[in-house]
PDB file of C-alpha atoms in Angstrom:
ATOM      1  CA  MET A   1      -8.310-163.984 -51.636  1.00  0.00           C
ATOM      2  CA  THR A   2      -4.530-164.922 -51.692  1.00  0.00           C
ATOM      3  CA  VAL A   3      -2.902-165.561 -48.993  1.00  0.00           C
ATOM      4  CA  ASN A   4      -0.725-162.045 -49.162  1.00  0.00           C
ATOM      5  CA  GLN A   5      -3.904-160.387 -49.372  1.00  0.00           C
ATOM      6  CA  ARG A   6      -4.921-161.864 -46.141  1.00  0.00           C
ATOM      7  CA  ILE A   7      -1.632-161.327 -44.190  1.00  0.00           C
ATOM      8  CA  GLU A   8      -2.211-157.545 -45.919  1.00  0.00           C
ATOM      9  CA  LEU A   9      -5.595-157.253 -43.580  1.00  0.00           C
ATOM     10  CA  ALA A  10      -4.070-158.831 -40.670  1.00  0.00           C
ATOM     11  CA  ASN A  11      -1.213-156.617 -40.982  1.00  0.00           C
ATOM     12  CA  LYS A  12      -4.045-153.130 -40.893  1.00  0.00           C
ATOM     13  CA  SER A  13      -5.724-154.657 -38.267  1.00  0.00           C
ATOM     14  CA  LEU A  14      -2.169-154.917 -35.970  1.00  0.00           C
ATOM     15  CA  LYS A  15      -1.555-151.649 -36.829  1.00  0.00           C
ATOM     16  CA  GLY A  16      -4.899-150.474 -35.523  1.00  0.00           C
ATOM     17  CA  VAL A  17      -4.068-152.382 -32.119  1.00  0.00           C
ATOM     18  CA  SER A  18      -0.455-150.747 -32.221  1.00  0.00           C
ATOM     19  CA  ILE A  19      -1.962-146.805 -32.641  1.00  0.00           C
ATOM     20  CA  GLY A  20      -4.432-147.790 -30.069  1.00  0.00           C
ATOM     21  CA  ASP A  21      -2.204-149.531 -27.581  1.00  0.00           C
ATOM     22  CA  ALA A  22       0.221-146.548 -27.642  1.00  0.00           C
ATOM     23  CA  PHE A  23      -2.359-143.943 -27.488  1.00  0.00           C
ATOM     24  CA  GLY A  24      -4.202-145.496 -24.642  1.00  0.00           C
ATOM     25  CA  GLU A  25      -1.204-145.467 -22.511  1.00  0.00           C
ATOM     26  CA  SER A  26      -0.557-142.149 -23.295  1.00  0.00           C
ATOM     27  CA  PHE A  27      -3.570-141.161 -21.180  1.00  0.00           C
ATOM     28  CA  PHE A  28      -2.399-143.017 -17.707  1.00  0.00           C
ATOM     29  CA  GLY A  29      -1.603-139.913 -15.137  1.00  0.00           C
ATOM     30  CA  GLN A  30      -3.795-137.426 -12.674  1.00  0.00           C
ATOM     31  CA  THR A  31      -7.294-138.423 -13.667  1.00  0.00           C
ATOM     32  CA  ASP A  32      -8.398-134.531 -13.759  1.00  0.00           C
ATOM     33  CA  GLU A  33      -5.366-133.669 -15.899  1.00  0.00           C
ATOM     34  CA  MET A  34      -6.073-137.073 -18.701  1.00  0.00           C
ATOM     35  CA  LEU A  35      -9.482-135.672 -18.677  1.00  0.00           C
ATOM     36  CA  LYS A  36      -8.688-132.367 -19.653  1.00  0.00           C
ATOM     37  CA  HIS A  37      -6.511-133.547 -22.304  1.00  0.00           C
ATOM     38  CA  ILE A  38      -9.027-135.855 -23.627  1.00  0.00           C
ATOM     39  CA  GLN A  39     -11.671-132.929 -23.342  1.00  0.00           C
ATOM     40  CA  GLU A  40      -9.396-130.969 -25.570  1.00  0.00           C
ATOM     41  CA  ARG A  41      -8.611-133.358 -27.602  1.00  0.00           C
ATOM     42  CA  LYS A  42      -4.694-133.446 -27.270  1.00  0.00           C
ATOM     43  CA  ILE A  43      -2.135-136.139 -26.421  1.00  0.00           C
ATOM     44  CA  PRO A  44      -0.041-135.795 -23.376  1.00  0.00           C
ATOM     45  CA  SER A  45       3.546-135.675 -23.963  1.00  0.00           C
ATOM     46  CA  THR A  46       4.332-139.701 -24.887  1.00  0.00           C
ATOM     47  CA  SER A  47       6.887-142.067 -26.418  1.00  0.00           C
ATOM     48  CA  TRP A  48       4.320-143.901 -28.431  1.00  0.00           C
ATOM     49  CA  GLU A  49       5.530-147.224 -27.319  1.00  0.00           C
ATOM     50  CA  PHE A  50       3.208-149.948 -27.189  1.00  0.00           C
ATOM     51  CA  THR A  51       2.797-152.325 -24.530  1.00  0.00           C
ATOM     52  CA  ASP A  52       2.068-156.095 -24.346  1.00  0.00           C
ATOM     53  CA  ASP A  53      -0.922-155.730 -25.877  1.00  0.00           C
ATOM     54  CA  THR A  54       0.801-155.239 -29.203  1.00  0.00           C
ATOM     55  CA  VAL A  55       3.736-157.802 -28.101  1.00  0.00           C
ATOM     56  CA  MET A  56       1.275-160.344 -27.928  1.00  0.00           C
ATOM     57  CA  ALA A  57      -1.127-159.225 -30.492  1.00  0.00           C
ATOM     58  CA  LEU A  58       2.767-159.509 -33.198  1.00  0.00           C
ATOM     59  CA  ALA A  59       3.228-163.023 -32.099  1.00  0.00           C
ATOM     60  CA  VAL A  60      -0.250-163.913 -33.465  1.00  0.00           C
ATOM     61  CA  TYR A  61       0.208-161.998 -36.304  1.00  0.00           C
ATOM     62  CA  ASP A  62       3.311-163.587 -37.070  1.00  0.00           C
ATOM     63  CA  GLN A  63       1.610-167.302 -36.867  1.00  0.00           C
ATOM     64  CA  LEU A  64      -0.855-166.209 -39.520  1.00  0.00           C
ATOM     65  CA  ARG A  65       2.190-164.873 -41.746  1.00  0.00           C
ATOM     66  CA  ILE A  66       4.275-167.835 -41.159  1.00  0.00           C
ATOM     67  CA  ASN A  67       1.958-170.821 -40.880  1.00  0.00           C
ATOM     68  CA  GLN A  68      -1.618-169.633 -41.871  1.00  0.00           C
ATOM     69  CA  GLY A  69      -2.888-170.617 -38.925  1.00  0.00           C
ATOM     70  CA  ILE A  70      -2.520-170.518 -35.011  1.00  0.00           C
ATOM     71  CA  ASP A  71       0.392-173.392 -33.735  1.00  0.00           C
ATOM     72  CA  GLN A  72      -0.197-173.576 -29.764  1.00  0.00           C
ATOM     73  CA  ASP A  73       3.076-174.476 -28.653  1.00  0.00           C
ATOM     74  CA  LEU A  74       4.619-172.380 -31.318  1.00  0.00           C
ATOM     75  CA  LEU A  75       2.440-169.231 -30.280  1.00  0.00           C
ATOM     76  CA  ALA A  76       3.452-170.043 -26.816  1.00  0.00           C
ATOM     77  CA  ALA A  77       7.021-170.081 -27.098  1.00  0.00           C
ATOM     78  CA  GLN A  78       7.065-167.100 -28.606  1.00  0.00           C
ATOM     79  CA  PHE A  79       5.019-165.289 -26.205  1.00  0.00           C
ATOM     80  CA  VAL A  80       7.380-166.890 -23.543  1.00  0.00           C
ATOM     81  CA  THR A  81      10.488-165.302 -25.888  1.00  0.00           C
ATOM     82  CA  ASN A  82       9.317-162.100 -26.503  1.00  0.00           C
ATOM     83  CA  HIS A  83       8.307-161.499 -22.963  1.00  0.00           C
ATOM     84  CA  GLU A  84      11.570-162.496 -22.090  1.00  0.00           C
ATOM     85  CA  LYS A  85      12.984-159.432 -24.436  1.00  0.00           C
ATOM     86  CA  ASP A  86      11.226-156.812 -22.413  1.00  0.00           C
ATOM     87  CA  LEU A  87       9.754-157.336 -19.031  1.00  0.00           C
ATOM     88  CA  ASN A  88       8.884-154.300 -18.881  1.00  0.00           C
ATOM     89  CA  ARG A  89       5.929-154.330 -21.198  1.00  0.00           C
ATOM     90  CA  GLY A  90       2.899-153.893 -18.897  1.00  0.00           C
ATOM     91  CA  TYR A  91       2.468-157.642 -18.433  1.00  0.00           C
ATOM     92  CA  GLY A  92      -0.152-158.476 -15.539  1.00  0.00           C
ATOM     93  CA  ALA A  93       0.983-160.778 -12.714  1.00  0.00           C
ATOM     94  CA  THR A  94      -0.936-163.766 -13.850  1.00  0.00           C
ATOM     95  CA  ALA A  95       0.840-163.399 -17.440  1.00  0.00           C
ATOM     96  CA  ARG A  96       4.369-163.141 -15.590  1.00  0.00           C
ATOM     97  CA  ARG A  97       3.743-166.245 -14.113  1.00  0.00           C
ATOM     98  CA  ILE A  98       1.917-168.270 -16.340  1.00  0.00           C
ATOM     99  CA  LEU A  99       4.894-167.234 -19.164  1.00  0.00           C
ATOM    100  CA  ARG A 100       7.862-167.751 -16.703  1.00  0.00           C
ATOM    101  CA  GLU A 101       6.627-171.167 -16.006  1.00  0.00           C
ATOM    102  CA  ILE A 102       6.009-172.268 -19.548  1.00  0.00           C
ATOM    103  CA  GLY A 103       9.635-170.880 -20.147  1.00  0.00           C
ATOM    104  CA  GLU A 104      10.776-173.178 -17.158  1.00  0.00           C
ATOM    105  CA  GLY A 105       9.678-175.695 -19.147  1.00  0.00           C
ATOM    106  CA  GLY A 106       6.296-176.395 -17.871  1.00  0.00           C
ATOM    107  CA  ASN A 107       3.283-177.402 -20.125  1.00  0.00           C
ATOM    108  CA  TRP A 108       1.231-174.533 -21.345  1.00  0.00           C
ATOM    109  CA  GLU A 109      -2.374-176.383 -21.080  1.00  0.00           C
ATOM    110  CA  GLU A 110      -1.302-177.264 -17.334  1.00  0.00           C
ATOM    111  CA  ILE A 111      -0.414-174.048 -16.449  1.00  0.00           C
ATOM    112  CA  SER A 112      -2.769-172.038 -18.263  1.00  0.00           C
ATOM    113  CA  LYS A 113      -5.749-174.125 -16.229  1.00  0.00           C
ATOM    114  CA  GLY A 114      -4.335-174.490 -13.107  1.00  0.00           C
ATOM    115  CA  VAL A 115      -4.350-170.462 -12.103  1.00  0.00           C
ATOM    116  CA  PHE A 116      -6.985-168.821  -9.874  1.00  0.00           C
ATOM    117  CA  GLU A 117      -7.666-172.340  -8.098  1.00  0.00           C
ATOM    118  CA  GLY A 118      -7.989-173.861 -11.167  1.00  0.00           C
ATOM    119  CA  MET A 119     -10.197-171.962 -12.828  1.00  0.00           C
ATOM    120  CA  GLY A 120      -8.257-170.645 -15.090  1.00  0.00           C
ATOM    121  CA  SER A 121      -7.874-166.699 -16.328  1.00  0.00           C
ATOM    122  CA  MET A 122     -10.997-164.827 -17.187  1.00  0.00           C
ATOM    123  CA  GLY A 123      -8.473-161.868 -17.446  1.00  0.00           C
ATOM    124  CA  ASN A 124      -8.982-159.321 -20.949  1.00  0.00           C
ATOM    125  CA  GLY A 125      -5.294-160.638 -22.253  1.00  0.00           C
ATOM    126  CA  ALA A 126      -6.890-163.126 -24.666  1.00  0.00           C
ATOM    127  CA  SER A 127      -8.930-160.380 -26.110  1.00  0.00           C
ATOM    128  CA  MET A 128      -6.582-157.468 -26.725  1.00  0.00           C
ATOM    129  CA  ARG A 129      -4.202-159.835 -29.160  1.00  0.00           C
ATOM    130  CA  VAL A 130      -6.393-161.562 -31.373  1.00  0.00           C
ATOM    131  CA  SER A 131      -7.839-159.051 -33.630  1.00  0.00           C
ATOM    132  CA  PRO A 132      -5.475-160.370 -36.638  1.00  0.00           C
ATOM    133  CA  ILE A 133      -7.080-163.425 -36.695  1.00  0.00           C
ATOM    134  CA  GLY A 134     -10.441-161.684 -37.371  1.00  0.00           C
ATOM    135  CA  ALA A 135      -8.916-159.912 -40.290  1.00  0.00           C
ATOM    136  CA  TYR A 136      -7.262-162.799 -41.768  1.00  0.00           C
ATOM    137  CA  PHE A 137     -10.137-165.374 -41.610  1.00  0.00           C
ATOM    138  CA  TYR A 138     -12.787-162.388 -42.023  1.00  0.00           C
ATOM    139  CA  ASP A 139     -14.887-164.665 -44.603  1.00  0.00           C
ATOM    140  CA  ASP A 140     -15.266-167.400 -42.480  1.00  0.00           C
ATOM    141  CA  ILE A 141     -16.521-167.189 -38.938  1.00  0.00           C
ATOM    142  CA  SER A 142     -16.030-170.764 -38.024  1.00  0.00           C
ATOM    143  CA  LYS A 143     -12.317-170.679 -38.563  1.00  0.00           C
ATOM    144  CA  VAL A 144     -12.340-167.394 -36.542  1.00  0.00           C
ATOM    145  CA  LYS A 145     -13.658-168.733 -33.788  1.00  0.00           C
ATOM    146  CA  GLU A 146     -11.628-171.583 -34.085  1.00  0.00           C
ATOM    147  CA  LEU A 147      -8.169-169.953 -34.119  1.00  0.00           C
ATOM    148  CA  ALA A 148      -9.649-167.219 -31.189  1.00  0.00           C
ATOM    149  CA  THR A 149      -9.933-169.873 -28.904  1.00  0.00           C
ATOM    150  CA  LYS A 150      -6.400-172.024 -29.495  1.00  0.00           C
ATOM    151  CA  SER A 151      -4.738-168.554 -28.969  1.00  0.00           C
ATOM    152  CA  ALA A 152      -6.591-167.895 -25.806  1.00  0.00           C
ATOM    153  CA  GLU A 153      -6.084-171.117 -24.195  1.00  0.00           C
ATOM    154  CA  ILE A 154      -2.307-170.674 -23.934  1.00  0.00           C
ATOM    155  CA  THR A 155      -2.900-168.221 -21.274  1.00  0.00           C
ATOM    156  CA  HIS A 156      -7.018-167.864 -20.496  1.00  0.00           C
ATOM    157  CA  SER A 157      -7.987-171.443 -20.209  1.00  0.00           C
ATOM    158  CA  ASN A 158     -11.808-170.183 -18.536  1.00  0.00           C
ATOM    159  CA  ILE A 159     -14.436-169.790 -20.650  1.00  0.00           C
ATOM    160  CA  GLU A 160     -15.161-165.602 -19.781  1.00  0.00           C
ATOM    161  CA  GLY A 161     -11.681-165.225 -21.223  1.00  0.00           C
ATOM    162  CA  VAL A 162     -11.944-167.407 -24.374  1.00  0.00           C
ATOM    163  CA  THR A 163     -15.560-165.904 -24.963  1.00  0.00           C
ATOM    164  CA  GLY A 164     -13.850-162.470 -25.008  1.00  0.00           C
ATOM    165  CA  ALA A 165     -11.234-163.493 -27.544  1.00  0.00           C
ATOM    166  CA  ILE A 166     -13.937-165.058 -29.899  1.00  0.00           C
ATOM    167  CA  ALA A 167     -16.146-161.633 -29.821  1.00  0.00           C
ATOM    168  CA  VAL A 168     -13.502-159.281 -30.464  1.00  0.00           C
ATOM    169  CA  ALA A 169     -12.248-161.534 -33.246  1.00  0.00           C
ATOM    170  CA  VAL A 170     -15.708-162.088 -34.567  1.00  0.00           C
ATOM    171  CA  ALA A 171     -16.100-158.158 -34.596  1.00  0.00           C
ATOM    172  CA  THR A 172     -12.804-157.855 -36.302  1.00  0.00           C
ATOM    173  CA  ALA A 173     -14.088-160.136 -39.329  1.00  0.00           C
ATOM    174  CA  ILE A 174     -17.382-158.555 -39.234  1.00  0.00           C
ATOM    175  CA  ALA A 175     -15.847-155.315 -39.671  1.00  0.00           C
ATOM    176  CA  THR A 176     -13.733-156.678 -42.311  1.00  0.00           C
ATOM    177  CA  LYS A 177     -16.207-158.218 -44.473  1.00  0.00           C
ATOM    178  CA  ILE A 178     -18.238-154.676 -44.319  1.00  0.00           C
ATOM    179  CA  LYS A 179     -15.526-152.505 -46.036  1.00  0.00           C
ATOM    180  CA  LEU A 180     -14.490-155.253 -48.899  1.00  0.00           C
ATOM    181  CA  ASN A 181     -17.999-155.514 -49.470  1.00  0.00           C
ATOM    182  CA  ASN A 182     -19.341-151.848 -49.287  1.00  0.00           C
ATOM    183  CA  GLU A 183     -22.074-152.860 -46.725  1.00  0.00           C
ATOM    184  CA  THR A 184     -23.539-150.728 -44.258  1.00  0.00           C
ATOM    185  CA  ILE A 185     -24.720-151.791 -40.553  1.00  0.00           C
ATOM    186  CA  THR A 186     -26.713-150.813 -37.545  1.00  0.00           C
ATOM    187  CA  PRO A 187     -24.686-150.659 -34.189  1.00  0.00           C
ATOM    188  CA  ILE A 188     -27.102-152.755 -32.960  1.00  0.00           C
ATOM    189  CA  GLU A 189     -26.941-155.276 -36.027  1.00  0.00           C
ATOM    190  CA  PHE A 190     -23.051-155.068 -35.668  1.00  0.00           C
ATOM    191  CA  ILE A 191     -23.091-156.117 -31.610  1.00  0.00           C
ATOM    192  CA  ASN A 192     -26.288-159.004 -32.627  1.00  0.00           C
ATOM    193  CA  LYS A 193     -24.236-161.083 -35.259  1.00  0.00           C
ATOM    194  CA  ILE A 194     -21.153-160.893 -32.719  1.00  0.00           C
ATOM    195  CA  ILE A 195     -23.930-162.550 -30.034  1.00  0.00           C
ATOM    196  CA  ALA A 196     -24.977-165.081 -32.201  1.00  0.00           C
ATOM    197  CA  GLU A 197     -21.460-166.863 -32.355  1.00  0.00           C
ATOM    198  CA  LEU A 198     -20.448-166.668 -28.580  1.00  0.00           C
ATOM    199  CA  PRO A 199     -21.076-169.454 -25.947  1.00  0.00           C
ATOM    200  CA  ASP A 200     -23.661-168.693 -23.135  1.00  0.00           C
ATOM    201  CA  THR A 201     -21.205-166.737 -20.660  1.00  0.00           C
ATOM    202  CA  ASP A 202     -21.692-163.793 -18.467  1.00  0.00           C
ATOM    203  CA  THR A 203     -19.500-161.747 -21.307  1.00  0.00           C
ATOM    204  CA  LYS A 204     -22.120-162.396 -23.964  1.00  0.00           C
ATOM    205  CA  SER A 205     -24.963-161.211 -21.331  1.00  0.00           C
ATOM    206  CA  LYS A 206     -22.775-158.210 -20.964  1.00  0.00           C
ATOM    207  CA  ILE A 207     -22.826-157.583 -24.796  1.00  0.00           C
ATOM    208  CA  ASN A 208     -26.267-158.614 -25.396  1.00  0.00           C
ATOM    209  CA  LYS A 209     -26.997-155.666 -22.291  1.00  0.00           C
ATOM    210  CA  SER A 210     -25.018-153.074 -24.694  1.00  0.00           C
ATOM    211  CA  THR A 211     -27.655-152.797 -27.277  1.00  0.00           C
ATOM    212  CA  SER A 212     -29.575-150.960 -24.782  1.00  0.00           C
ATOM    213  CA  VAL A 213     -27.546-148.195 -24.162  1.00  0.00           C
ATOM    214  CA  PRO A 214     -27.808-145.118 -26.124  1.00  0.00           C
ATOM    215  CA  TYR A 215     -24.278-143.651 -27.444  1.00  0.00           C
ATOM    216  CA  SER A 216     -25.615-140.687 -26.167  1.00  0.00           C
ATOM    217  CA  TYR A 217     -25.399-142.077 -22.556  1.00  0.00           C
ATOM    218  CA  ASN A 218     -23.045-139.935 -20.452  1.00  0.00           C
ATOM    219  CA  ILE A 219     -19.413-141.703 -20.317  1.00  0.00           C
ATOM    220  CA  GLU A 220     -19.882-142.412 -16.770  1.00  0.00           C
ATOM    221  CA  THR A 221     -23.204-144.078 -16.989  1.00  0.00           C
ATOM    222  CA  VAL A 222     -21.737-146.217 -19.502  1.00  0.00           C
ATOM    223  CA  LYS A 223     -19.152-147.462 -17.293  1.00  0.00           C
ATOM    224  CA  THR A 224     -21.273-148.088 -14.823  1.00  0.00           C
ATOM    225  CA  ILE A 225     -23.466-150.334 -17.281  1.00  0.00           C
ATOM    226  CA  LEU A 226     -20.524-151.842 -18.952  1.00  0.00           C
ATOM    227  CA  GLY A 227     -17.261-151.494 -16.826  1.00  0.00           C
ATOM    228  CA  ASN A 228     -13.891-149.757 -18.070  1.00  0.00           C
ATOM    229  CA  GLY A 229     -11.492-152.944 -17.642  1.00  0.00           C
ATOM    230  CA  THR A 230     -10.856-151.354 -14.141  1.00  0.00           C
ATOM    231  CA  LYS A 231     -10.925-154.658 -13.037  1.00  0.00           C
ATOM    232  CA  ILE A 232      -8.830-156.254 -15.741  1.00  0.00           C
ATOM    233  CA  MET A 233     -11.516-159.029 -16.666  1.00  0.00           C
ATOM    234  CA  VAL A 234     -13.150-159.551 -19.769  1.00  0.00           C
ATOM    235  CA  GLN A 235     -16.362-159.053 -18.621  1.00  0.00           C
ATOM    236  CA  ASP A 236     -15.363-155.583 -17.346  1.00  0.00           C
ATOM    237  CA  THR A 237     -13.234-154.859 -20.862  1.00  0.00           C
ATOM    238  CA  VAL A 238     -14.690-156.274 -23.743  1.00  0.00           C
ATOM    239  CA  PRO A 239     -18.822-155.523 -23.683  1.00  0.00           C
ATOM    240  CA  PHE A 240     -17.717-151.745 -23.912  1.00  0.00           C
ATOM    241  CA  SER A 241     -14.691-151.971 -26.201  1.00  0.00           C
ATOM    242  CA  ILE A 242     -17.766-153.694 -28.756  1.00  0.00           C
ATOM    243  CA  TRP A 243     -20.450-151.066 -28.056  1.00  0.00           C
ATOM    244  CA  CYS A 244     -17.905-148.540 -28.939  1.00  0.00           C
ATOM    245  CA  ALA A 245     -16.391-149.605 -31.848  1.00  0.00           C
ATOM    246  CA  ALA A 246     -19.745-150.764 -33.046  1.00  0.00           C
ATOM    247  CA  HIS A 247     -20.884-147.084 -32.567  1.00  0.00           C
ATOM    248  CA  ASN A 248     -18.188-145.607 -34.883  1.00  0.00           C
ATOM    249  CA  LEU A 249     -17.277-148.412 -37.488  1.00  0.00           C
ATOM    250  CA  GLY A 250     -15.166-145.870 -39.942  1.00  0.00           C
ATOM    251  CA  ASN A 251     -14.140-143.229 -37.870  1.00  0.00           C
ATOM    252  CA  PHE A 252     -11.248-145.359 -36.529  1.00  0.00           C
ATOM    253  CA  GLU A 253      -9.902-141.287 -34.737  1.00  0.00           C
ATOM    254  CA  GLU A 254     -13.209-140.796 -33.174  1.00  0.00           C
ATOM    255  CA  ALA A 255     -13.268-144.966 -31.874  1.00  0.00           C
ATOM    256  CA  ILE A 256     -10.461-143.897 -30.062  1.00  0.00           C
ATOM    257  CA  TRP A 257     -10.791-141.042 -28.145  1.00  0.00           C
ATOM    258  CA  LYS A 258     -14.588-142.469 -27.171  1.00  0.00           C
ATOM    259  CA  ALA A 259     -12.551-145.257 -25.885  1.00  0.00           C
ATOM    260  CA  VAL A 260     -10.128-143.587 -23.978  1.00  0.00           C
ATOM    261  CA  SER A 261     -12.547-141.262 -22.450  1.00  0.00           C
ATOM    262  CA  ILE A 262     -14.055-144.180 -20.293  1.00  0.00           C
ATOM    263  CA  LEU A 263     -10.377-144.590 -18.806  1.00  0.00           C
ATOM    264  CA  GLY A 264      -9.894-147.571 -16.837  1.00  0.00           C
ATOM    265  CA  ASP A 265      -7.602-150.251 -18.764  1.00  0.00           C
ATOM    266  CA  ARG A 266      -7.722-147.574 -21.179  1.00  0.00           C
ATOM    267  CA  ASP A 267      -4.032-148.965 -23.668  1.00  0.00           C
ATOM    268  CA  THR A 268      -5.887-152.555 -23.859  1.00  0.00           C
ATOM    269  CA  ILE A 269      -9.649-150.919 -24.485  1.00  0.00           C
ATOM    270  CA  CYS A 270      -7.993-148.548 -27.126  1.00  0.00           C
ATOM    271  CA  ALA A 271      -5.882-151.549 -28.739  1.00  0.00           C
ATOM    272  CA  ILE A 272      -9.024-153.932 -28.615  1.00  0.00           C
ATOM    273  CA  VAL A 273     -11.315-150.778 -30.650  1.00  0.00           C
ATOM    274  CA  GLY A 274      -8.348-149.701 -33.022  1.00  0.00           C
ATOM    275  CA  GLY A 275      -7.933-153.114 -34.057  1.00  0.00           C
ATOM    276  CA  ILE A 276     -11.906-153.578 -35.024  1.00  0.00           C
ATOM    277  CA  THR A 277     -12.467-149.849 -36.443  1.00  0.00           C
ATOM    278  CA  MET A 278      -9.105-149.700 -38.447  1.00  0.00           C
ATOM    279  CA  MET A 279     -11.114-152.416 -40.537  1.00  0.00           C
ATOM    280  CA  THR A 280     -13.565-150.013 -41.493  1.00  0.00           C
ATOM    281  CA  THR A 281     -11.714-146.990 -41.559  1.00  0.00           C
ATOM    282  CA  ASP A 282     -10.181-145.537 -44.804  1.00  0.00           C
ATOM    283  CA  GLU A 283      -6.291-145.811 -43.885  1.00  0.00           C
ATOM    284  CA  ASP A 284      -5.648-142.012 -45.348  1.00  0.00           C
ATOM    285  CA  LYS A 285      -8.397-140.647 -42.897  1.00  0.00           C
ATOM    286  CA  VAL A 286      -6.587-142.331 -39.615  1.00  0.00           C
ATOM    287  CA  PRO A 287      -4.023-139.331 -38.465  1.00  0.00           C
ATOM    288  CA  LYS A 288      -1.079-139.173 -39.872  1.00  0.00           C
ATOM    289  CA  GLU A 289       0.628-138.152 -37.071  1.00  0.00           C
ATOM    290  CA  TRP A 290      -0.158-140.981 -35.084  1.00  0.00           C
ATOM    291  CA  VAL A 291       1.155-143.552 -37.983  1.00  0.00           C
ATOM    292  CA  ASP A 292       4.363-141.477 -37.968  1.00  0.00           C
ATOM    293  CA  SER A 293       4.321-141.721 -33.982  1.00  0.00           C
ATOM    294  CA  VAL A 294       4.134-144.923 -33.034  1.00  0.00           C
ATOM    295  CA  GLU A 295       6.765-147.294 -32.561  1.00  0.00           C
ATOM    296  CA  ASP A 296       7.301-149.345 -35.721  1.00  0.00           C
ATOM    297  CA  PHE A 297       6.471-153.012 -35.158  1.00  0.00           C
ATOM    298  CA  GLU A 298       7.771-153.529 -38.544  1.00  0.00           C
ATOM    299  CA  THR A 299      11.292-153.271 -37.303  1.00  0.00           C
ATOM    300  CA  SER A 300      10.547-154.383 -33.737  1.00  0.00           C
ATOM    301  CA  GLU A 301      12.759-156.956 -31.892  1.00  0.00           C
ATOM    302  CA  PHE A 302       9.821-158.971 -31.160  1.00  0.00           C
ATOM    303  CA  ARG A 303       8.891-159.831 -34.665  1.00  0.00           C
ATOM    304  CA  THR A 304       9.631-163.697 -35.613  1.00  0.00           C
ATOM    305  CA  LYS A 305      12.179-164.075 -38.637  1.00  0.00           C
TER     306      LYS A 305
END
């Protein structure tokens, strides 16, 4: 496969991230009202503007596009530059602190390892931005894991944060390969393939637990078992996202509606699910209104030239 073809795959995944991100962000509001919109499948009035999820994923994508890999120093610098271009994209407090300190000349490795009393971050921020890596290197899982780890370490040095990034990147790689090879796979088989590539962590254990959660369960029950990102942690975000994607491979639209129905950190969950399921979905099956309405990352100020 040529470099340009790989870039096209990464671009497709980024498109899924951006649509999911902007879609999910549209559903922050009074809970009863949002649940009514979800039940009626009506998107609230929205600007379709994406958040830091896509801004950071775009930096990862541009690394792949320009360097065919991840240079951690360059990626850290791009994270800082994009953060400073627009501070109002939904960055969490810890991410703001890390990016501000790197921007002031600090060593990203020391800063990342120093947060949370030296434990590093186990937040979901590294997971939300990593799908393009899985799409680009879909046929080399070892490379996917290596680069997912590199992309995560800049802001999330805790093993849980890294595990979440690996899980999402591997899920995207598997999804991409399934589509390109015209393969079929059951949800449990899909999840088990991901689990096999993860280090022994709480995140891995919780993803494993998702294999015993039927898709027919009430969403509140699923939330109790797998979480919904309310804690903004990997363990509370990635297991549901993987489970949701696994049960909706090939159906981006259904995946995103299911993702947002659990509420919680809905932009991040929809971004993760979108980046994965876009790779198994024919693009003409993605609602045209969504594609046409979402903020265009191709012409974004956050693009690296």
